[in-house]
CSV table of C-alpha atoms and ligand atoms in Angstrom, one decimal:
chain,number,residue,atom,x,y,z
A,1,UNK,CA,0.0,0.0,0.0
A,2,UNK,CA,1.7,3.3,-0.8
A,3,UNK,CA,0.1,6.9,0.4
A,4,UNK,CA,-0.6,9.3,-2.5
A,5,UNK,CA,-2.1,12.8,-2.3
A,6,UNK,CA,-4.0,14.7,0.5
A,7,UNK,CA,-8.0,14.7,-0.1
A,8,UNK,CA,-8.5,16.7,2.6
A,9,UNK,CA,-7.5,17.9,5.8
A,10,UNK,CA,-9.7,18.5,9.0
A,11,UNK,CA,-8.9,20.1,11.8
A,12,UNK,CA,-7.6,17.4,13.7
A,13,UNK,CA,-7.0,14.9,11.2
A,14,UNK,CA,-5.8,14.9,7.4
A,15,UNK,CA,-7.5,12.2,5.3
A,16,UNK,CA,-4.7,10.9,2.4
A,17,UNK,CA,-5.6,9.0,-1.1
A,18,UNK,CA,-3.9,5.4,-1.1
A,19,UNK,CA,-2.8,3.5,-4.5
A,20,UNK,CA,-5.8,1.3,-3.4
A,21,UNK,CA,-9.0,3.4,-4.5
A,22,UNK,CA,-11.3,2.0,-2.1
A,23,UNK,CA,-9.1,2.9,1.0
A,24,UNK,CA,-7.6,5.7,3.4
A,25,UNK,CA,-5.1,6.6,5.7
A,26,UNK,CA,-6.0,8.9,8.2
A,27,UNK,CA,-3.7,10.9,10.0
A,28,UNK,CA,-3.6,11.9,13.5
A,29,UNK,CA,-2.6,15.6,14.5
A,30,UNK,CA,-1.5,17.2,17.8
A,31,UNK,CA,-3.6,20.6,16.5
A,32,UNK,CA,-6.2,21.2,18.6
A,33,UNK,CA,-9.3,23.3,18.3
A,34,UNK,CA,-12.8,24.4,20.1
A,35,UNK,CA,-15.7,26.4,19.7
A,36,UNK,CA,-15.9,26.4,16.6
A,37,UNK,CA,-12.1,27.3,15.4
A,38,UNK,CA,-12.1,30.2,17.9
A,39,UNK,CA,-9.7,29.0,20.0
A,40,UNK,CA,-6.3,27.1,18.6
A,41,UNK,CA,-3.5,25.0,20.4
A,42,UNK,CA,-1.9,21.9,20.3
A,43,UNK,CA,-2.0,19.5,22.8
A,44,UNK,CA,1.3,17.5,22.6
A,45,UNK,CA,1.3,14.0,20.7
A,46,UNK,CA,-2.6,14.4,20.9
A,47,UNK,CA,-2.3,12.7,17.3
A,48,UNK,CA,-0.4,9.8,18.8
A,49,UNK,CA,-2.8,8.8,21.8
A,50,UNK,CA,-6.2,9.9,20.1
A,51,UNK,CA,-5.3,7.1,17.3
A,52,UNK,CA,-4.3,4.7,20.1
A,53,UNK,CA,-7.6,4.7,21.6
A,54,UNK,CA,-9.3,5.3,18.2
A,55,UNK,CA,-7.9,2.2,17.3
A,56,UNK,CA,-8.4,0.3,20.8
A,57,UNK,CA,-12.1,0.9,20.4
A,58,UNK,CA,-12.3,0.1,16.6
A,59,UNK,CA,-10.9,-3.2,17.5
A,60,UNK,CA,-13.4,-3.8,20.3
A,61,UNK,CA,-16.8,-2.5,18.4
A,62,UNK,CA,-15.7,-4.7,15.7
A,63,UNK,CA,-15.3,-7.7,17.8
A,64,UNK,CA,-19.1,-7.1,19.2
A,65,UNK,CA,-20.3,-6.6,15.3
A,66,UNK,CA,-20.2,-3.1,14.7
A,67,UNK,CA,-18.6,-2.5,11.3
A,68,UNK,CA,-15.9,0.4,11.3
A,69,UNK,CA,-13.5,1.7,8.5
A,70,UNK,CA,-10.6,0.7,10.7
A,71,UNK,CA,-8.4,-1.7,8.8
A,72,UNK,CA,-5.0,-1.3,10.4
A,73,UNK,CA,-2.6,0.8,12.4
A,74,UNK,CA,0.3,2.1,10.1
A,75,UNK,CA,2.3,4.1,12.8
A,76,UNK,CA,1.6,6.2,15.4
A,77,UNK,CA,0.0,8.5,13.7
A,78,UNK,CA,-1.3,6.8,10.5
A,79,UNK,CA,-4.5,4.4,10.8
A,80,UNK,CA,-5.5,2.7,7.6
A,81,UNK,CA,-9.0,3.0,7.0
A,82,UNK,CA,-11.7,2.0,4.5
A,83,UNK,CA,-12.8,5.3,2.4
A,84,UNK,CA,-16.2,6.2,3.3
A,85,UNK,CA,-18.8,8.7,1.5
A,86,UNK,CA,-19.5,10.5,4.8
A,87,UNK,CA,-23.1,11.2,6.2
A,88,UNK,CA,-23.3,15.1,7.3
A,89,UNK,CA,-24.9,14.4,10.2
A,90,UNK,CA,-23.1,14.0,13.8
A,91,UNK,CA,-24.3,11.5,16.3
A,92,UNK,CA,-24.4,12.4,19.8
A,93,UNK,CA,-25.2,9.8,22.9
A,94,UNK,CA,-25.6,11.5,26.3
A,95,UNK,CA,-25.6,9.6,29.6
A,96,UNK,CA,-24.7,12.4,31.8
A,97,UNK,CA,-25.9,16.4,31.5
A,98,UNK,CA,-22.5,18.3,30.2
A,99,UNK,CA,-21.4,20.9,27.5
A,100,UNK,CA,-24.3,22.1,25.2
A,101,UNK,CA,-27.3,19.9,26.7
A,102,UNK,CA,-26.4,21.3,30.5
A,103,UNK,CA,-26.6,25.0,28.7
A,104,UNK,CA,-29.5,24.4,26.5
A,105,UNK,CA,-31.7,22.9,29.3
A,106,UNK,CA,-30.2,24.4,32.4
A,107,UNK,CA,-29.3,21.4,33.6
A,108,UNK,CA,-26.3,21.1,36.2
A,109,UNK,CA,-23.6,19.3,34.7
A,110,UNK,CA,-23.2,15.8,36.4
A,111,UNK,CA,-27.3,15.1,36.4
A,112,UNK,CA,-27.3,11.4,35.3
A,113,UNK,CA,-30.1,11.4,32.4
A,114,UNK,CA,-33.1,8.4,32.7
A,115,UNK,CA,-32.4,7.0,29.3
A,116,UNK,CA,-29.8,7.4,27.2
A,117,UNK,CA,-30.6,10.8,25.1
A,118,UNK,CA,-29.5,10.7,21.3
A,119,UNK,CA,-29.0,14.2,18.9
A,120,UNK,CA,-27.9,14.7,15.7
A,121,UNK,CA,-26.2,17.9,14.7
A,122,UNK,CA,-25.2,18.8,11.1
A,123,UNK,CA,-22.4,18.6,10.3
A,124,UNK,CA,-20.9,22.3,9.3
A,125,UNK,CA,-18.6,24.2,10.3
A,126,UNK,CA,-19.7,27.3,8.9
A,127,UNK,CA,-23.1,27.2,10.5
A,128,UNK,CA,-21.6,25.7,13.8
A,129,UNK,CA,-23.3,22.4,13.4
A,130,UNK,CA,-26.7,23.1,14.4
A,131,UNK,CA,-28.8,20.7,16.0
A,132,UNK,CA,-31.2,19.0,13.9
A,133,UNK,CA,-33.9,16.2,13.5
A,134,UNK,CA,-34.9,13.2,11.6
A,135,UNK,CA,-37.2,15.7,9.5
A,136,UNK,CA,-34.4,18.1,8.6
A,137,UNK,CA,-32.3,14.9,7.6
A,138,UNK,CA,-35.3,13.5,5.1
A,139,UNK,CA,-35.9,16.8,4.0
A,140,UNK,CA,-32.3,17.9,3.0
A,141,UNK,CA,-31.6,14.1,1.9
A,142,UNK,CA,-29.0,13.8,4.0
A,143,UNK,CA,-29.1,9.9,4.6
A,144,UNK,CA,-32.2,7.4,3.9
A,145,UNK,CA,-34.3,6.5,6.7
A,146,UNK,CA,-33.1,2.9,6.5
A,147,UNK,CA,-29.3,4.2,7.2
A,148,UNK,CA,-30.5,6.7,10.2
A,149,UNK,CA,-32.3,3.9,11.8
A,150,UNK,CA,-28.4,2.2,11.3
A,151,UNK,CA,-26.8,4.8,12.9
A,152,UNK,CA,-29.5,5.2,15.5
A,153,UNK,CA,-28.9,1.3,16.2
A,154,UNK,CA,-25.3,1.4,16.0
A,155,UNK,CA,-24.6,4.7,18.2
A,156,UNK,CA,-26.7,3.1,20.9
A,157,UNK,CA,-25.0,-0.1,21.2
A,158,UNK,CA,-21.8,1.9,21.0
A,159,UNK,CA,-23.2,3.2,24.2
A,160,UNK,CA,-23.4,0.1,25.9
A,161,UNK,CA,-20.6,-1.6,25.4
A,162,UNK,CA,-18.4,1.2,25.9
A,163,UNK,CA,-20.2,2.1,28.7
A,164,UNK,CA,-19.8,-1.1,30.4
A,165,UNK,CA,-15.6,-1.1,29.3
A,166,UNK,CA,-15.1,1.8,30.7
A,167,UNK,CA,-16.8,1.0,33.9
A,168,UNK,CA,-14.2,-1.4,34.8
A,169,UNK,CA,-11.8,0.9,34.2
A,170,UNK,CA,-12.9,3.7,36.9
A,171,UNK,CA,-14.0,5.8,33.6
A,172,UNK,CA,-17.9,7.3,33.1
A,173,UNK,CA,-18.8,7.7,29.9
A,174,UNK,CA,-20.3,11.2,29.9
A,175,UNK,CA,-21.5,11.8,26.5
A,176,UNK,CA,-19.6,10.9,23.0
A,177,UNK,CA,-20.1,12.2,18.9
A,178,UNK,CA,-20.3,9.5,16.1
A,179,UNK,CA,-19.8,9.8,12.6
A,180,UNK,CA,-21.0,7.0,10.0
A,181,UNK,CA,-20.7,6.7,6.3
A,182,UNK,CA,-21.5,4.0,3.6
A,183,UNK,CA,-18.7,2.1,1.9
A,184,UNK,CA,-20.0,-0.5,-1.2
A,185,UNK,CA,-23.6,0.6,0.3
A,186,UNK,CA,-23.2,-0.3,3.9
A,187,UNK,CA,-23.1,1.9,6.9
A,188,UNK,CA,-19.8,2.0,9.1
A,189,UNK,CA,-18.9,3.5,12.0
A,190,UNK,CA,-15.9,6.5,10.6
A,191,UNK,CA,-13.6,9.1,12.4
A,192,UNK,CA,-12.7,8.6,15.7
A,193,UNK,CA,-13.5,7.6,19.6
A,194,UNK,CA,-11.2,9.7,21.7
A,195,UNK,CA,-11.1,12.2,23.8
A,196,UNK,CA,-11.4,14.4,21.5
A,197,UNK,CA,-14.9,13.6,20.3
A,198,UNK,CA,-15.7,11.8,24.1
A,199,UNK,CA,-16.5,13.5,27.8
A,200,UNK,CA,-14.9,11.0,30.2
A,201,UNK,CA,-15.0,11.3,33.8
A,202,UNK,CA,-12.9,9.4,36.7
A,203,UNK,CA,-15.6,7.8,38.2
A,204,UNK,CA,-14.6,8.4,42.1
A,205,UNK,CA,-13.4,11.9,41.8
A,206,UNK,CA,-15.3,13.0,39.0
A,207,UNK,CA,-12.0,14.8,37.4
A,208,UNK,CA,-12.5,15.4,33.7
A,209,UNK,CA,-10.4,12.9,31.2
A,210,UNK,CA,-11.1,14.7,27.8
A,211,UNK,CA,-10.9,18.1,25.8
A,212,UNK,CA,-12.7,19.8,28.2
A,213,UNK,CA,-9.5,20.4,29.9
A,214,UNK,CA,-8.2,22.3,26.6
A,215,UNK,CA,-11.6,23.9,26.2
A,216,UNK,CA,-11.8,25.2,29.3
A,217,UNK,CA,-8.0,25.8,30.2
A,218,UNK,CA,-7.7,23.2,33.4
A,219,UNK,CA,-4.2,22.3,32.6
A,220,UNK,CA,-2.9,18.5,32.4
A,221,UNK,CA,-4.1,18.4,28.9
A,222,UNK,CA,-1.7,15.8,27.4
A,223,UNK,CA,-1.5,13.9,30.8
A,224,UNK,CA,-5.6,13.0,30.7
A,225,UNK,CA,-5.1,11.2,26.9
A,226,UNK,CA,-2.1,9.7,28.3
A,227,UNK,CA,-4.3,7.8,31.4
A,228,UNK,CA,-7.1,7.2,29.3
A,229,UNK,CA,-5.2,5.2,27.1
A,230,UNK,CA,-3.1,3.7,29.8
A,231,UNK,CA,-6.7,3.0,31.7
A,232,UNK,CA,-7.8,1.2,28.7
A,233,UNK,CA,-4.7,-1.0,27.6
A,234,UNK,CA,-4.0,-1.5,31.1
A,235,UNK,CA,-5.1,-5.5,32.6
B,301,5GP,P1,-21.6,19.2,23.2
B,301,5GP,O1,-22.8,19.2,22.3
B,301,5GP,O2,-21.9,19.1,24.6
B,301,5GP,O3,-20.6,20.2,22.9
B,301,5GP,O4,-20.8,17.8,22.8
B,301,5GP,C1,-21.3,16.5,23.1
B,301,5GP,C2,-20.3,15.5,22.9
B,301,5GP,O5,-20.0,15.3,21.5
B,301,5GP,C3,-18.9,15.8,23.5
B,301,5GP,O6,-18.3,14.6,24.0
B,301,5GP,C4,-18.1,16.4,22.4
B,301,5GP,O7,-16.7,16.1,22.6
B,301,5GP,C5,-18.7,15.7,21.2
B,301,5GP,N1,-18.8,16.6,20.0
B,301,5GP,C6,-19.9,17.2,19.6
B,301,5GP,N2,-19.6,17.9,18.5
B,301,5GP,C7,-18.3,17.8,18.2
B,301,5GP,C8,-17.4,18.3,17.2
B,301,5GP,O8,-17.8,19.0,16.3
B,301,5GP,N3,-16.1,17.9,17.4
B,301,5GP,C9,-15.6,17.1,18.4
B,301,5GP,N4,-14.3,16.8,18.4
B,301,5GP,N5,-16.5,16.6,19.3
B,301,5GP,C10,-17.8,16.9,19.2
């Protein structure tokens, strides 16, 4: 397999063409952004741990039947990937009141939530990624109903199983973003399961494990990926 020419690049990935058309590696950077591209850093070999855990969790949804684009780890930084026509739509699961759903419905942060509550947003940056619903989706064809029910399905068992995990590893999953796409006509779980795109809390002292400590400035940045992924690879 040899890497060809940059399709595109994100703001925390770049996406690169492969000799093999139906395949992708994706690349991991140490940039990191938040609200919206207003604030800019990088949080030192980010890129290295967030494809780590990526990968960690790619491995274990697949194992319980979720289909991902993850092939294979390259390097540290370079996951190979099966190239997927990406759904603009973001999936978020919610256990636990935190970030926009605390502010939009008052809620305290920490409030455990009865059922598991699931949102899509869509997906642009120029507009901020506005909340949206299974109307707006049929409406602006954004994805089938068949595939939304997929991603529905899949985002919830996500839920679980990571749920579970990280429960025996002294981690709460808080709330986490999904993105799917369809490769050969089939939906798969794409981008990445980090803490970039995950809220994790230490389950006794509550001490956030995730980009919230870049959002909001609390310091020990690179240390939190670094014991998340040492949590998760650890017996
Ligand atoms: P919130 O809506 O509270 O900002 O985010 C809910 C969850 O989804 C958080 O775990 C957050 O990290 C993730 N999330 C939502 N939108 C985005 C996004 O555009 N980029 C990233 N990296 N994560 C997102």
């Amino acid at each position: 397999m040899e890497i060809r020419t940059q399709m595109y690049e994100g703001k925390a990935k770049q996406v690169l063409a492969t000799d093999q058309p139906d395949q992708v590696v994706v690349r991991f950077k140490d940039a990191a952004t938040a609200f919206d591209g207003k604030k800019k850093g990088t949080i030192a070999n980010k890129g290295v741990y967030n494809l780590k855990i990526s990968a960690f969790f790619f491995r274990m949804l697949e194992k319980e039947g979720i289909p991902t684009h993850y092939i294979e780890t390259l390097s540290d930084r370079d996951l190979l990937a099966r190239k997927l026509d990406i759904v603009p739509v973001e999936v978020v699961v919610r256990n636990i009141a935190a970030g926009s759903l605390a502010k939009r419905l008052g809620l305290e942060e920490g409030v455990p939530m009865a059922i598991p509550i699931l949102e899509f947003y869509y997906k642009d940056d120029a507009l901020g990624d506005p909340m949206i619903n299974h109307y707006h989706i049929r409406a602006m064809n954004m994805a089938s109903d068949e595939v939304v029910a997929e991603m529905e399905q899949y985002a919830l068992q996500v839920n679980d199983i990571l749920t579970r995990f990280l429960q025996t590893k002294h981690i709460q999953l808080v709330d986490f973003k999904l993105e799917f796409g369809l490769h050969q006509g089939k939906v798969y779980l794409g981008d990445e399961i980090s803490p970039d795109t995950c809220r994790f809390w230490d389950t006794e002292t509550r001490e956030k494990m995730d980009k919230d400590r870049f959002r909001r400035d609390l310091g020990k940045v690179e240390e939190a990926y670094a014991e998340v992924l040492k949590r998760i690879e650890g017996e």
